[in-house]
Short mmCIF file of C-alpha atoms in Angstrom, two decimals:
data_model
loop_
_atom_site.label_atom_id
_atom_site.label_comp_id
_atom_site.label_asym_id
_atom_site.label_seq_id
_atom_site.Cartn_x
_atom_site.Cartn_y
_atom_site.Cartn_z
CA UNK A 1 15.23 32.65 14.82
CA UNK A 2 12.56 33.81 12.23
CA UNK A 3 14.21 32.97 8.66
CA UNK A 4 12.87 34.43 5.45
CA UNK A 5 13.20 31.35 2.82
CA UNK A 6 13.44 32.52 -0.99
CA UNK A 7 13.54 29.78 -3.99
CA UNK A 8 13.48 30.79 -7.56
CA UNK A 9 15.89 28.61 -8.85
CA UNK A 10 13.92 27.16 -12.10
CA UNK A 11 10.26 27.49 -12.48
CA UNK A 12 8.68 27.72 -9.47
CA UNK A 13 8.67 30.75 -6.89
CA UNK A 14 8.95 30.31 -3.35
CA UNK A 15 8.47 31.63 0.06
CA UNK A 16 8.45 30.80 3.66
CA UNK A 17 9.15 31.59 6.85
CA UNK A 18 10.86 29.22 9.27
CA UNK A 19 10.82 30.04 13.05
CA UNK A 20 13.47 27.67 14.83
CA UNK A 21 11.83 27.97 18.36
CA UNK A 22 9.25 25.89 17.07
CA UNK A 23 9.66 22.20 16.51
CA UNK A 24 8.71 20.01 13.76
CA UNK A 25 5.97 20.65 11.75
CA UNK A 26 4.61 23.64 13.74
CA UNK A 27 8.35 25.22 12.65
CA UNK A 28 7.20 26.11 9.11
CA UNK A 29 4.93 29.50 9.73
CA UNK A 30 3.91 29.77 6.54
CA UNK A 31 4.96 29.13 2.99
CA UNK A 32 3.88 29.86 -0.75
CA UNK A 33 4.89 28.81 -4.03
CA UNK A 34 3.44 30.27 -7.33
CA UNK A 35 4.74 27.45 -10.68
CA UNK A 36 5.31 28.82 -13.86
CA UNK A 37 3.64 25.40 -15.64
CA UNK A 38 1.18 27.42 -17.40
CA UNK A 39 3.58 29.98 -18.59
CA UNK A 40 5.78 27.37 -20.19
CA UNK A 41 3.45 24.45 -21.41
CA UNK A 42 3.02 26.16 -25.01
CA UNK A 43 6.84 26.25 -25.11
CA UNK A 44 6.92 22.34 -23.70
CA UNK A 45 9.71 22.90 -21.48
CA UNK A 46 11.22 26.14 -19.16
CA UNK A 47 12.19 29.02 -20.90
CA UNK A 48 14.48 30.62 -18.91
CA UNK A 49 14.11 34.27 -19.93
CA UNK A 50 10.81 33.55 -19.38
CA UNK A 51 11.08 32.40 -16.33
CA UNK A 52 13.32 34.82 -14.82
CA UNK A 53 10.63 37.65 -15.86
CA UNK A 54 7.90 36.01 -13.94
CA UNK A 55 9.81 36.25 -10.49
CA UNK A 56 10.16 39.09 -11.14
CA UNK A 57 6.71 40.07 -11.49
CA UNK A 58 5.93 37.37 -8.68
CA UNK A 59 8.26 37.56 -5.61
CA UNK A 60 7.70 40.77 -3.66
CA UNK A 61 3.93 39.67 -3.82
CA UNK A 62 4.29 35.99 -2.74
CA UNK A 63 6.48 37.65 0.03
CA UNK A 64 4.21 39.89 1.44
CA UNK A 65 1.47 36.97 1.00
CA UNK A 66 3.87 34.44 3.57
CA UNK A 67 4.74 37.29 5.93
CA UNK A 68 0.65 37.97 6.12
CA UNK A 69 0.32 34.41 6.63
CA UNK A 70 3.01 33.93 9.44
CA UNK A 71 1.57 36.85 11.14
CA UNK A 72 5.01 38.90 10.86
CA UNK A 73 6.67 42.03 9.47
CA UNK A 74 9.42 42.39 7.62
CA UNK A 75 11.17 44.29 11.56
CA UNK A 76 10.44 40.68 13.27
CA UNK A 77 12.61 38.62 11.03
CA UNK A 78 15.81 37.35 12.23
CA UNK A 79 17.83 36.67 8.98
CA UNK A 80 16.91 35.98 5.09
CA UNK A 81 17.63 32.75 3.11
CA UNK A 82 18.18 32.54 -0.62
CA UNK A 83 18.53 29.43 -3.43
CA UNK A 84 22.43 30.75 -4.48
CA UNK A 85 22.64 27.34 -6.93
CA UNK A 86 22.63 25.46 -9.05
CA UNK A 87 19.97 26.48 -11.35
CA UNK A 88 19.05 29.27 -14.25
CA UNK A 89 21.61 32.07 -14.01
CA UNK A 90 18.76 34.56 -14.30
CA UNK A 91 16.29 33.35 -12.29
CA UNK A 92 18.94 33.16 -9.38
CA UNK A 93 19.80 36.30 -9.08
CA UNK A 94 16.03 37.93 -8.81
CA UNK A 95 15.73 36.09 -5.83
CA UNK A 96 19.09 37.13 -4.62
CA UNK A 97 18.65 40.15 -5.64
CA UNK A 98 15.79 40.54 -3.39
CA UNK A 99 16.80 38.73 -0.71
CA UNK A 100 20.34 40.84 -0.40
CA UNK A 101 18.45 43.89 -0.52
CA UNK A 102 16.03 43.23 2.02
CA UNK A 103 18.73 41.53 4.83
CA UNK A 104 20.48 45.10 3.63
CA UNK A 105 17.46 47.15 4.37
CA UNK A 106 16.76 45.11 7.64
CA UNK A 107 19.97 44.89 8.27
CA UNK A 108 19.63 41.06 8.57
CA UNK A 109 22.63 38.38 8.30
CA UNK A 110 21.65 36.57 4.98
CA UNK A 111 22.95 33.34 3.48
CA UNK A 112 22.87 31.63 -0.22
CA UNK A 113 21.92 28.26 -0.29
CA UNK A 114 22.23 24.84 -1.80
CA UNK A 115 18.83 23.97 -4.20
CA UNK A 116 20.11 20.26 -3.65
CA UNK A 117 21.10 20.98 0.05
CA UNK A 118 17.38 22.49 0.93
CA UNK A 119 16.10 19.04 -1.05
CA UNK A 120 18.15 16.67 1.02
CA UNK A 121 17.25 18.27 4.24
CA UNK A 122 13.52 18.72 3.80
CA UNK A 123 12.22 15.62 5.41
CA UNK A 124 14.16 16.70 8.62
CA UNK A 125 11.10 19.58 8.78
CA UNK A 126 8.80 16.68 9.61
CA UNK A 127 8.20 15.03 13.29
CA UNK A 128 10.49 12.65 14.59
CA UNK A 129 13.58 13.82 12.22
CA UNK A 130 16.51 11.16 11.09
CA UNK A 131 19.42 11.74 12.56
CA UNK A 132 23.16 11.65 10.69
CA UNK A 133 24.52 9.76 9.32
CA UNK A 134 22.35 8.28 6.90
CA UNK A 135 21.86 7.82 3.04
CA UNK A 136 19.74 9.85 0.77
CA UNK A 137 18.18 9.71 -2.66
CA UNK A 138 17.86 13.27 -4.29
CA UNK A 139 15.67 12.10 -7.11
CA UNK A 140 14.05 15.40 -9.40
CA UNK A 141 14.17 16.50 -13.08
CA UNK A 142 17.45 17.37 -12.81
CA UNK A 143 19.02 15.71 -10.89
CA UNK A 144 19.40 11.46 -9.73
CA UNK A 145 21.62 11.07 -6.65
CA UNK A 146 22.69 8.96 -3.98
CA UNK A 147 24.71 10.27 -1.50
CA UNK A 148 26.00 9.63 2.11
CA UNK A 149 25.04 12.17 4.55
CA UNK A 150 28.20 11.85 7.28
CA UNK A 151 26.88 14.98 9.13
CA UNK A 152 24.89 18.26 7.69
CA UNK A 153 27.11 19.55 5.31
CA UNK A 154 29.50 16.76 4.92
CA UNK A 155 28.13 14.61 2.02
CA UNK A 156 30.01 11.96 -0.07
CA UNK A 157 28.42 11.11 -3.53
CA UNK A 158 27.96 7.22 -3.89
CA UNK A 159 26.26 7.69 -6.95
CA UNK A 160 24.35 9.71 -9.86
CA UNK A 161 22.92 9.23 -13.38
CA UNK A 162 25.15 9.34 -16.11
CA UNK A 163 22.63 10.61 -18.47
CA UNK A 164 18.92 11.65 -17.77
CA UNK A 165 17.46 12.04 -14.49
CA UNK A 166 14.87 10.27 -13.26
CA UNK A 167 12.42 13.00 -13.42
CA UNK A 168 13.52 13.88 -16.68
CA UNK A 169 13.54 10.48 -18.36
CA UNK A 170 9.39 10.62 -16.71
CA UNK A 171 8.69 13.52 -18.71
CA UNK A 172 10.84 12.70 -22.36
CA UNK A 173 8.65 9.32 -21.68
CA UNK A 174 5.80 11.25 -21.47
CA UNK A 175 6.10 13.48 -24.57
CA UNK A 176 6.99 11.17 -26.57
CA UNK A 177 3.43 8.95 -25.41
CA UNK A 178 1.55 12.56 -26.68
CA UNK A 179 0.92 13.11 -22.61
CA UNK A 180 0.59 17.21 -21.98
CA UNK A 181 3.04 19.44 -19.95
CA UNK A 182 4.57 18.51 -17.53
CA UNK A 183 4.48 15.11 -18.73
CA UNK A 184 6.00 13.49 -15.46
CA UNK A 185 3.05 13.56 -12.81
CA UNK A 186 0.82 12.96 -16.17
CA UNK A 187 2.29 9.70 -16.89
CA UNK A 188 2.37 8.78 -13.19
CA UNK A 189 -1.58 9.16 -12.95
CA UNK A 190 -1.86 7.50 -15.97
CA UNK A 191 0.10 4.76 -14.68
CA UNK A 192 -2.39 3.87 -12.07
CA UNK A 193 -4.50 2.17 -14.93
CA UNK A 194 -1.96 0.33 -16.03
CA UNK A 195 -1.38 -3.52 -15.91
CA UNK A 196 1.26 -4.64 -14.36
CA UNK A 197 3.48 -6.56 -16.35
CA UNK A 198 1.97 -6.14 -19.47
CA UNK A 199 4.87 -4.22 -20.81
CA UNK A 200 8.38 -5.53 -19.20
CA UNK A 201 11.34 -2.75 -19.46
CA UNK A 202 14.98 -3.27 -18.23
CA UNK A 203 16.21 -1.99 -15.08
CA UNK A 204 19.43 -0.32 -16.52
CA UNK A 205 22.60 -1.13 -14.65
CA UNK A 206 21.40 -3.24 -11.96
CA UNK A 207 23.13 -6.24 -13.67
CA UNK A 208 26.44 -4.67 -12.33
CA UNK A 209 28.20 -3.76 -9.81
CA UNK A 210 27.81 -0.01 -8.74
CA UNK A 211 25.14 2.77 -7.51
CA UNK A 212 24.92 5.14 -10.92
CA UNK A 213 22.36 5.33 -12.95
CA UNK A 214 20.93 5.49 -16.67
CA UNK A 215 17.81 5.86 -17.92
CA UNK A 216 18.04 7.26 -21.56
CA UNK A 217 18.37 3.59 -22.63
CA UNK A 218 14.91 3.09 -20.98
CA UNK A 219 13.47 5.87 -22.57
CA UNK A 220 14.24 3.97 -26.50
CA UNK A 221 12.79 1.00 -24.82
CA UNK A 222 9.18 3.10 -24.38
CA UNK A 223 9.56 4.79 -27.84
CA UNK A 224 10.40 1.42 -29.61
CA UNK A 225 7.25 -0.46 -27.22
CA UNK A 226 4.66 2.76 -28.92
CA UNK A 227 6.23 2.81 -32.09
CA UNK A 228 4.86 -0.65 -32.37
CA UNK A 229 2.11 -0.67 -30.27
CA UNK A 230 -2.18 0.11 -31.57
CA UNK A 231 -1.12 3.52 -29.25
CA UNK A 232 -4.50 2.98 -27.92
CA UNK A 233 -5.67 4.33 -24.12
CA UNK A 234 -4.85 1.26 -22.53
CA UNK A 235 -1.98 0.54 -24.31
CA UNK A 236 -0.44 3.93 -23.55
CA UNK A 237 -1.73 3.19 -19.97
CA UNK A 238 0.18 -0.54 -19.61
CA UNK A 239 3.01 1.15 -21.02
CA UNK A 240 3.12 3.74 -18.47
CA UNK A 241 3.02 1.59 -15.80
CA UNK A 242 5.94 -0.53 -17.56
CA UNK A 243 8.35 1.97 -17.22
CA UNK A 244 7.29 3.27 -13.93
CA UNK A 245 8.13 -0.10 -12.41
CA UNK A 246 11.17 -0.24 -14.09
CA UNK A 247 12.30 3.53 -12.65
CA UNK A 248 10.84 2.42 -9.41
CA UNK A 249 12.21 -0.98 -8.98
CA UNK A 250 15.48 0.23 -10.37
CA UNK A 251 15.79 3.30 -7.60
CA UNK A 252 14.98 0.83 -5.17
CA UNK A 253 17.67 -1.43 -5.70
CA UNK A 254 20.43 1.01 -6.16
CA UNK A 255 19.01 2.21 -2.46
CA UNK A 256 19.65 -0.98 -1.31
CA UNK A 257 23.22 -1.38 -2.28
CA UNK A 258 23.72 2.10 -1.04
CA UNK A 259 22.73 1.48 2.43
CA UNK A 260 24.93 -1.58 2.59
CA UNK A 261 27.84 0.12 1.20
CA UNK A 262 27.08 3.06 3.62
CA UNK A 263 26.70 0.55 6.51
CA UNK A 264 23.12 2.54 6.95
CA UNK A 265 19.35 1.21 7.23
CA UNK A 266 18.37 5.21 7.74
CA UNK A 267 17.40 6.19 3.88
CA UNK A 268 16.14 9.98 2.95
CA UNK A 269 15.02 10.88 -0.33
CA UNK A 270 13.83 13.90 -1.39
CA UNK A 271 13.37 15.70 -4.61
CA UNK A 272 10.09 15.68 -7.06
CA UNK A 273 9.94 12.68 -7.94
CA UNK A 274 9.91 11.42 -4.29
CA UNK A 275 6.25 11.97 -4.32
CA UNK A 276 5.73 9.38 -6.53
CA UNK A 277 3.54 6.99 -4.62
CA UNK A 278 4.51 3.74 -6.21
CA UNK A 279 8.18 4.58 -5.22
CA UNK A 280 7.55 5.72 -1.80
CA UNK A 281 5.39 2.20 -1.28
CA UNK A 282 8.48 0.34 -2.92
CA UNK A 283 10.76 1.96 -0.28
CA UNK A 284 8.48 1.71 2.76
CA UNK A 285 8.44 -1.93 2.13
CA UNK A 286 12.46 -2.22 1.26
CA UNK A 287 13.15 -0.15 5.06
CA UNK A 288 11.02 -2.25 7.15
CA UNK A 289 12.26 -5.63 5.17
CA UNK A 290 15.71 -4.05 6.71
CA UNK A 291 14.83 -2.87 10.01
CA UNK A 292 15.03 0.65 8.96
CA UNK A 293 13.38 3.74 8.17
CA UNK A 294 13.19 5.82 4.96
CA UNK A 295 11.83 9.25 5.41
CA UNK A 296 10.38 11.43 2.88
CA UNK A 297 8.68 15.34 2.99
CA UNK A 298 5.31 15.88 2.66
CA UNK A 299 4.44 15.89 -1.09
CA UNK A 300 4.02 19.62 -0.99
CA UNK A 301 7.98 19.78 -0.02
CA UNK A 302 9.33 17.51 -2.45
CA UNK A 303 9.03 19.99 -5.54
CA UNK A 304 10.70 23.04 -5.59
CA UNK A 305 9.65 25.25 -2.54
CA UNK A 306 10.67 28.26 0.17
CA UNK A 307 10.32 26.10 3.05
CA UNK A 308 13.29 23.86 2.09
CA UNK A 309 15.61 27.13 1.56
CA UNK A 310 14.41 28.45 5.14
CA UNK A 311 15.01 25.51 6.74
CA UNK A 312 19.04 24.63 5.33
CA UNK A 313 19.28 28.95 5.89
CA UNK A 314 18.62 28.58 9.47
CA UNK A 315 20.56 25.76 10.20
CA UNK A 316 23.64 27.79 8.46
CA UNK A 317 22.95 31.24 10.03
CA UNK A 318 21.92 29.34 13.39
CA UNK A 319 25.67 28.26 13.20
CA UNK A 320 26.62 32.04 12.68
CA UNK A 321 27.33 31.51 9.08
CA UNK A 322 26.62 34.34 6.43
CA UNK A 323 27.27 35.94 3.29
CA UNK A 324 28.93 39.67 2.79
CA UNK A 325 26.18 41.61 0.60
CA UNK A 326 28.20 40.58 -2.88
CA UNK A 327 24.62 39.48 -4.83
CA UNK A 328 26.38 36.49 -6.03
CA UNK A 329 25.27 33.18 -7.72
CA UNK A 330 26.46 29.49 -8.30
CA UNK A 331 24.47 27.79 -11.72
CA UNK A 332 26.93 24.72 -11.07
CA UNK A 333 27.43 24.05 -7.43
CA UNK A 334 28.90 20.90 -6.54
CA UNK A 335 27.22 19.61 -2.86
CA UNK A 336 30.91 18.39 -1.83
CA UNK A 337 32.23 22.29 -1.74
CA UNK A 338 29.63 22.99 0.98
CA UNK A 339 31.59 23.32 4.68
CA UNK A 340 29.85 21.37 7.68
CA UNK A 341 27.23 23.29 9.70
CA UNK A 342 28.91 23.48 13.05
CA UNK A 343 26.39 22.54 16.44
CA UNK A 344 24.30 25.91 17.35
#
């Protein structure tokens, strides 16, 4: 099955095409993705009119771009996949928009997907997939997550952030440092410079029981540390690599308890931030410490992308799930309301 993947949930617009009688990486025919960062940056942050404008202007040509790049026509592809939620009402509905109309026009079964769904099953595009059950860390801008993956479909959330996200708190930290748009992967390079040590921040909550998470607290900890600090290069660098230990070491930890409370040593994470290198080392190290595994997506899959979308859409319309033609979209879409994808 040949699966057009669609993603224009927030800033970024994706495409891909996902053939299912090919295995692993070789599965993923082609894919695209076109990020609004320059559009926004003057704005310092998404501006969702904005935003929904440029898919517009963007999809139709990134899909004709991924189709060229597959080696397909629109007549060879077996259904069409599209981010339903959660996300920005308006930029949801272009690419559902588009994607009903084609699957219409092709007369294709089509199928709205899960933005956090396509995250947590992304590394299970790479060789050698996990198998369920097992734990995962969705860890992005929006969003800071652990939950227990019984089967695909059937999660259980063990825990979340109660305030900022993880990739959120990276980028407030980073604006408020002077660091450009989008601050996250800014501070993150900057951290590399860093000293180790030479700014010590909290890990919020890990003195308790529990797997949620805060990091606005962490975030007055920077501001107070610059306030007071010469906010010289390699103070702003030793500061950066303060608080991405802290984030780090403070994921890692509520992984940990996770997997025990799961009864797991299989640990997923997916999301933006799980390209962070410094996290994906800390983890490595935690899993084989353990006598596990973690498993993580390429970096080019942990950020908003088509290929995720494809992916989750096959697995659903593999199943012989689909959607009537109602262009219909879910801003807030709690992952528990999602039904189990039955065996193909």
């Amino acid at each position: 099955m040949k699966v057009l993947g669609i993603e224009t949930s927030c800033d970024e617009t994706g495409v891909a095409v996902y053939d299912t009688a090919l295995s692993g990486v070789q599965a993923l025919r082609a894919h695209a993705v076109y990020s609004q960062i320059a559009l926004h940056a003057e704005y310092g942050g998404v501006v969702p009119e904005l935003a929904s404008r440029d898919h517009v202007r963007k999809l139709l040509p990134l899909i004709r771009q991924t189709l060229a790049e597959a080696g397909l026509s629109t007549r060879e592809l077996d259904g069409v996949a599209y981010t339903a939620g959660p996300g920005l009402v308006g930029a949801l509905l272009v690419g559902a928009g588009v994607a009903r109309a084609l699957a219409w026009a092709l007369e294709l079964p089509a199928i709205g997907v899960h933005h956090m769904e396509g995250h947590l099953l992304a590394p299970l595009m790479e060789d050698d997939p996990p198998q369920a059950p097992f734990v995962a860390l969705l860890v992005s801008g929006g969003h800071t997550q652990l939950v227990a993956v019984e089967e695909i479909g059937r999660y259980r959330l063990l825990g979340e952030t109660l305030d900022d996200a993880a990739g959120e708190a990276f980028d407030k930290t980073a604006k408020l440092m002077g660091l450009p748009y989008p601050g996250g992967p800014q501070l993150a390079k900057l951290a590399e410079a860093g000293t180790p040590g030479a700014f010590k921040f909290s890990r919020p909550m890990t003195d308790r029981p529990g797997l949620d998470f805060s990091f606005s607290g962490l975030k007055t900890q920077v501001l107070l540390a610059w306030r007071d600090s010469d906010q010289g290069e390699t103070t702003r660098a030793d500061i950066a690599r303060g608080f991405e230990d802290a984030v780090v070491d403070t994921l890692a930890i509520k992984c940990q308890r996770a997997l025990d409370a799961a009864g797991s040593d299989v640990l997923v994470v997916a999301g933006g931030v799980g390209a962070n290198k410094r996290l994906r080392a800390k983890l490595q190290d935690m899993a084989q410490r353990r006598g596990g595994r973690v498993c993580f997506p390429r970096p080019a899959l942990c950020t908003d992308n088509g290929a995720m979308i494809a992916f989750a859409g096959a697995l659903r319309l593999q199943a012989g799930q689909h959607d009537d033609a109602q262009v219909k979209v879910t801003p807030r879409w709690d992952m528990a309301q999602l039904s189990p994808v039955a065996p193909a």
